[in-house]
Amino acid sequence: MLYSEIADVFDRLEGTSSRLEMTSILSGFFRTLDPVSLRHIVYLSQGKLHPDFFAVELGMADKLVLRSIAFVSGMSESKIDELWKKEGDPGTIAETLVKNKKQTALSYEPLTLETVLKNLTLIENAEGRDSQDKKTKYLFNLLKDSGPVEARYICRIVTGRMRIGAASMTILDALADAFGTKEDRPEIERAFNITCDLGLVAETLATGGVDAVRKIKVAVGNPIKVMLAERLPSIPLILDRMGGRCAMEFKYDGIRVQAHIDKDSVKLYSRRLEDLTSNFPDIASELRKRCRAERAIIEGECVAVDPETGGMLPFQTVTHRRKKHGMDKAVEDYPVRIFMFDILLADDEDMTLYPFEQRRSRLGKTFDLSEKVQLTSMEVVGTRQEGEEFFSKALSMKCEGIMAKSLSPESVYRAGSRGFLWIKYKKDYEEALTDSFDLVAVGAFHGRGKRAGKYGALLMAVFDDETGKYCTVCKLGTGFDDAFLAGMPDMLDGYLSEARPRMVDTQMTPDVWFLPTVVLEVVAAEISLSPTHTAAWGVVKEDAGLGLRFPRFTGRVRDDKGPEECTTANEILSIYELQTADKL
Ligand code: AMP
């Protein structure tokens, strides 16, 4: 298959911001593809060669890509460097230069999907001292035969900038449309949520239809999208929502891991699907040792403990274990324990289909507990007093608060979904008028006065999971200390975007734009109607959205959360509704 056909589809997708139109472009295209090509194209549309949880990444540095562009176009590297400083995106530069080169009519061989995959794989696997030269060469092989649009997407894929707006939910819509019906959409989504592999779901669906998709099972090695909690601002409201009785667990302040335990190997994944095994080698081996089952998938929170007293330490301490280098020393210096709270697979049994109590009891039976491998503290609670006592106990043990878990027969593990089967209640809900939010930076304003030459404030957004857009909720300029202000460009400039990214929905124009990537924790005094901010636009009032009043950065960068996992527009709306109900 010609790569130009694929690049044209990417171009059409980039040209529209309507999710419906994207779905129809994709489903029409998907129907024309054989199952294996479909699988590869689905990965490419996400800027990848594999599912998200694969550790290997293409990640070519811009400078290296510019060198290949220089070879192909005949333009000097210094001239290209100038263009890059202006444009910021090697994809756009490659497109323009290839367009000019084509006017001089050099002969070239049309690129096929196979050639693209072959060379991208070579780039991914290039190792050793001359790996950079090899990567430049393989990229050159592709660019020399590319048309302008093909060149644009090849450069975006290799530099990790492939954001054509086809989010995984849009791909699932298109797959359902192409190979099933609307009614099949939940089954297709479940298959994705329990495998995190869009390509696998696509190929299975195109080969065997929805029946084959239904047979996809949770499996060791395929991370499962994590289940998430809603929030409520008081114990009585939680009990009310839970039908008067629920389980309560400590909410530990650490890093969530999903452990995939096999006969003689263990892999740990973060909630963003990164492989964390090398960060917690001690936990991985202890889990294997303590697990009675041959295979299991469990979830727990890794928490740093004081080596002397065994007391729990704050989140910042366990982040020393997220380093890339010097892990041996960090393992020694920062002892960690895992507090397990769920089991998703036990031998060959898919535990996600069982209610909470059955999972919890199976979890306890599957492990010989030790100091390092423990269960979360849990109690069944039926009154406000019991709940409040349990909450105080959690705080005295240095936990963030509690997690309430439904005991209803419907309380299955809902992979990838946020709902009221789990409700979180944190200490800061009591302190601030509202509570903390995880917001994504989508832009920045240059600083003035003491902050001249730095970013002075950030434009922050929530994710609207219905439209796939990032909607702004505040301009954030408070809570930054000097070190954070100085480090902001390093943290954010890799995601600069020359124009407003299409998935960002805002009425403000910051000095610079960012692709939504970096998530920061923010507290605020209140949520109020806003004529400028676009979260839940028009829902409470025509021509108004919701914004945060007096937002302040807590100092916590949520690098354990991806942009789509930040606070959603719906959460902001439900907190606003609770807040206004309180005032009545
Ligand atoms: P948040 O990150 O504030 O949305 O809170 C949800 C996170 O709390 C989960 O993703 C886990 O990392 C963490 N957590 C801590 N203790 C528990 C628990 N007992 N059950 C479930 N999640 C927990």
Coordinates of N, CA, C and O and ligand atoms in Angstrom, one line a residue, residues 226-229 231 249-257 271 299-301 339-341 360 376-377 400 402-403 405 418 422 424 426 429 436 438 521 556 558 560-561 565 571, ligand 1:
V226 N -6.5 1.8 34.2 CA -6.8 1.8 35.6 C -8.2 2.4 35.8 O -8.7 3.2 35.1
M227 N -8.8 1.9 36.9 CA -10.1 2.3 37.3 C -9.9 3.6 38.2 O -8.9 3.6 38.9
L228 N -10.8 4.6 38.0 CA -10.5 5.8 38.7 C -11.7 6.2 39.6 O -12.8 5.7 39.4
A229 N -11.4 7.1 40.6 CA -12.4 7.4 41.6 C -13.0 8.8 41.3 O -12.4 9.7 40.7
R231 N -15.0 12.1 43.3 CA -14.7 12.7 44.6 C -16.0 13.3 45.1 O -16.9 13.7 44.4
E249 N -10.8 2.5 52.6 CA -9.4 2.1 52.6 C -8.6 3.4 52.8 O -9.0 4.5 52.4
F250 N -7.4 3.3 53.4 CA -6.5 4.4 53.4 C -6.2 4.8 52.0 O -6.1 4.0 51.1
K251 N -6.1 6.1 51.8 CA -5.6 6.6 50.5 C -4.1 6.9 50.6 O -3.8 8.0 51.2
Y252 N -3.3 6.0 50.2 CA -1.8 6.2 50.4 C -1.3 7.2 49.4 O -1.7 7.4 48.3
D253 N -0.2 7.9 49.8 CA 0.3 9.0 49.0 C 1.6 8.5 48.4 O 2.7 8.8 48.8
G254 N 1.5 7.7 47.3 CA 2.6 7.2 46.7 C 2.5 7.1 45.2 O 1.8 8.0 44.6
I255 N 3.0 6.1 44.5 CA 2.9 5.9 43.1 C 2.1 4.6 42.8 O 2.5 3.6 43.4
R256 N 1.1 4.8 42.0 CA 0.3 3.6 41.7 C 1.0 2.7 40.7 O 1.6 3.2 39.7
V257 N 1.1 1.4 41.0 CA 1.6 0.5 40.0 C 0.7 -0.7 39.8 O -0.1 -1.0 40.6
R271 N 0.4 4.2 36.0 CA -0.9 4.4 35.4 C -0.9 5.0 34.1 O -1.8 5.0 33.3
E299 N -2.9 -4.4 41.7 CA -2.6 -3.0 41.7 C -2.3 -2.6 43.2 O -3.0 -3.2 44.1
G300 N -1.4 -1.7 43.3 CA -1.1 -1.2 44.7 C -0.4 0.1 44.6 O -0.1 0.6 43.5
E301 N -0.2 0.7 45.7 CA 0.5 2.0 45.8 C 1.8 1.8 46.4 O 1.9 1.2 47.5
F339 N 1.3 -1.3 49.0 CA 0.1 -1.6 49.7 C -0.9 -1.9 48.5 O -1.3 -1.1 47.8
M340 N -1.2 -3.2 48.5 CA -2.1 -3.7 47.3 C -3.5 -3.4 47.6 O -4.0 -3.6 48.7
F341 N -4.3 -3.0 46.6 CA -5.7 -2.8 46.8 C -6.6 -3.5 45.8 O -7.8 -3.4 45.9
R360 N -11.2 -8.4 46.7 CA -10.4 -8.1 47.9 C -10.1 -9.4 48.6 O -8.9 -9.6 49.1
T376 N -3.8 -2.8 51.6 CA -4.2 -1.5 52.1 C -5.1 -1.7 53.4 O -5.8 -2.7 53.5
S377 N -5.0 -0.8 54.4 CA -5.9 -0.9 55.5 C -7.3 -0.7 55.1 O -7.6 0.3 54.4
E400 N -3.2 10.4 52.6 CA -3.8 11.6 52.0 C -5.2 11.8 52.4 O -5.8 12.8 52.3
I402 N -9.0 9.1 52.4 CA -9.6 7.7 52.3 C -10.1 7.5 50.9 O -10.4 8.4 50.1
M403 N -10.2 6.2 50.5 CA -10.9 5.8 49.3 C -12.1 5.0 49.7 O -11.9 3.9 50.4
K405 N -15.1 2.5 48.8 CA -15.3 1.5 47.6 C -16.7 0.8 47.8 O -17.0 0.4 48.9
R418 N -13.9 6.4 35.2 CA -14.0 7.1 36.5 C -15.5 7.1 36.9 O -16.4 7.4 36.1
W422 N -15.9 4.0 43.3 CA -14.8 4.4 44.1 C -15.0 5.9 44.3 O -15.1 6.7 43.4
K424 N -13.1 9.2 46.3 CA -11.9 9.7 47.1 C -12.3 10.9 48.0 O -13.2 11.7 47.6
K426 N -10.2 13.6 50.4 CA -8.8 13.9 50.9 C -8.8 15.0 51.9 O -9.8 15.8 52.0
Y429 N -9.7 18.6 51.0 CA -11.1 18.9 50.7 C -11.6 19.7 51.9 O -12.5 20.5 51.8
S436 N -8.1 20.0 45.4 CA -7.0 20.2 44.3 C -7.5 19.6 43.0 O -8.3 18.7 42.9
D438 N -5.9 18.6 39.0 CA -4.7 18.3 38.1 C -5.0 18.9 36.8 O -5.9 18.4 36.0
E521 N -0.5 20.2 39.8 CA -1.6 20.2 40.8 C -1.9 21.6 41.3 O -0.9 22.3 41.6
R556 N 3.4 20.5 43.2 CA 3.5 19.1 42.8 C 3.2 19.0 41.3 O 2.1 19.3 40.8
R558 N 2.5 16.6 38.4 CA 1.9 15.3 38.3 C 2.5 14.5 37.1 O 1.8 14.3 36.2
D560 N 3.1 11.6 37.0 CA 2.5 10.3 36.9 C 1.2 10.3 36.1 O 0.5 9.3 35.9
K561 N 0.7 11.5 35.7 CA -0.6 11.6 35.0 C -0.3 12.1 33.6 O 0.4 13.1 33.4
E565 N -5.6 12.3 31.6 CA -5.9 11.8 33.0 C -6.1 12.9 33.9 O -6.2 12.7 35.1
E571 N -15.9 16.8 35.9 CA -15.6 16.9 37.4 C -15.8 18.3 37.9 O -16.3 18.5 39.0
Ligands
AMP1 P1 -6.0 10.9 42.5 O1 -4.6 10.6 41.9 O2 -6.1 12.0 43.5 O3 -7.1 10.9 41.5 O4 -6.4 9.6 43.4 C1 -6.4 8.3 42.9 C2 -5.2 7.6 43.2 O5 -5.1 7.3 44.6 C3 -5.1 6.2 42.6 O6 -4.8 6.3 41.2 C4 -4.0 5.5 43.4 O7 -2.7 5.9 42.9 C5 -4.1 6.2 44.7 N1 -4.5 5.3 45.9 C6 -4.0 5.4 47.1 N2 -4.6 4.5 47.9 C7 -5.5 3.9 47.2 C8 -6.5 2.8 47.5 N3 -6.6 2.3 48.7 N4 -7.3 2.4 46.5 C9 -7.2 2.9 45.2 N5 -6.3 3.9 44.9 C10 -5.5 4.4 45.9

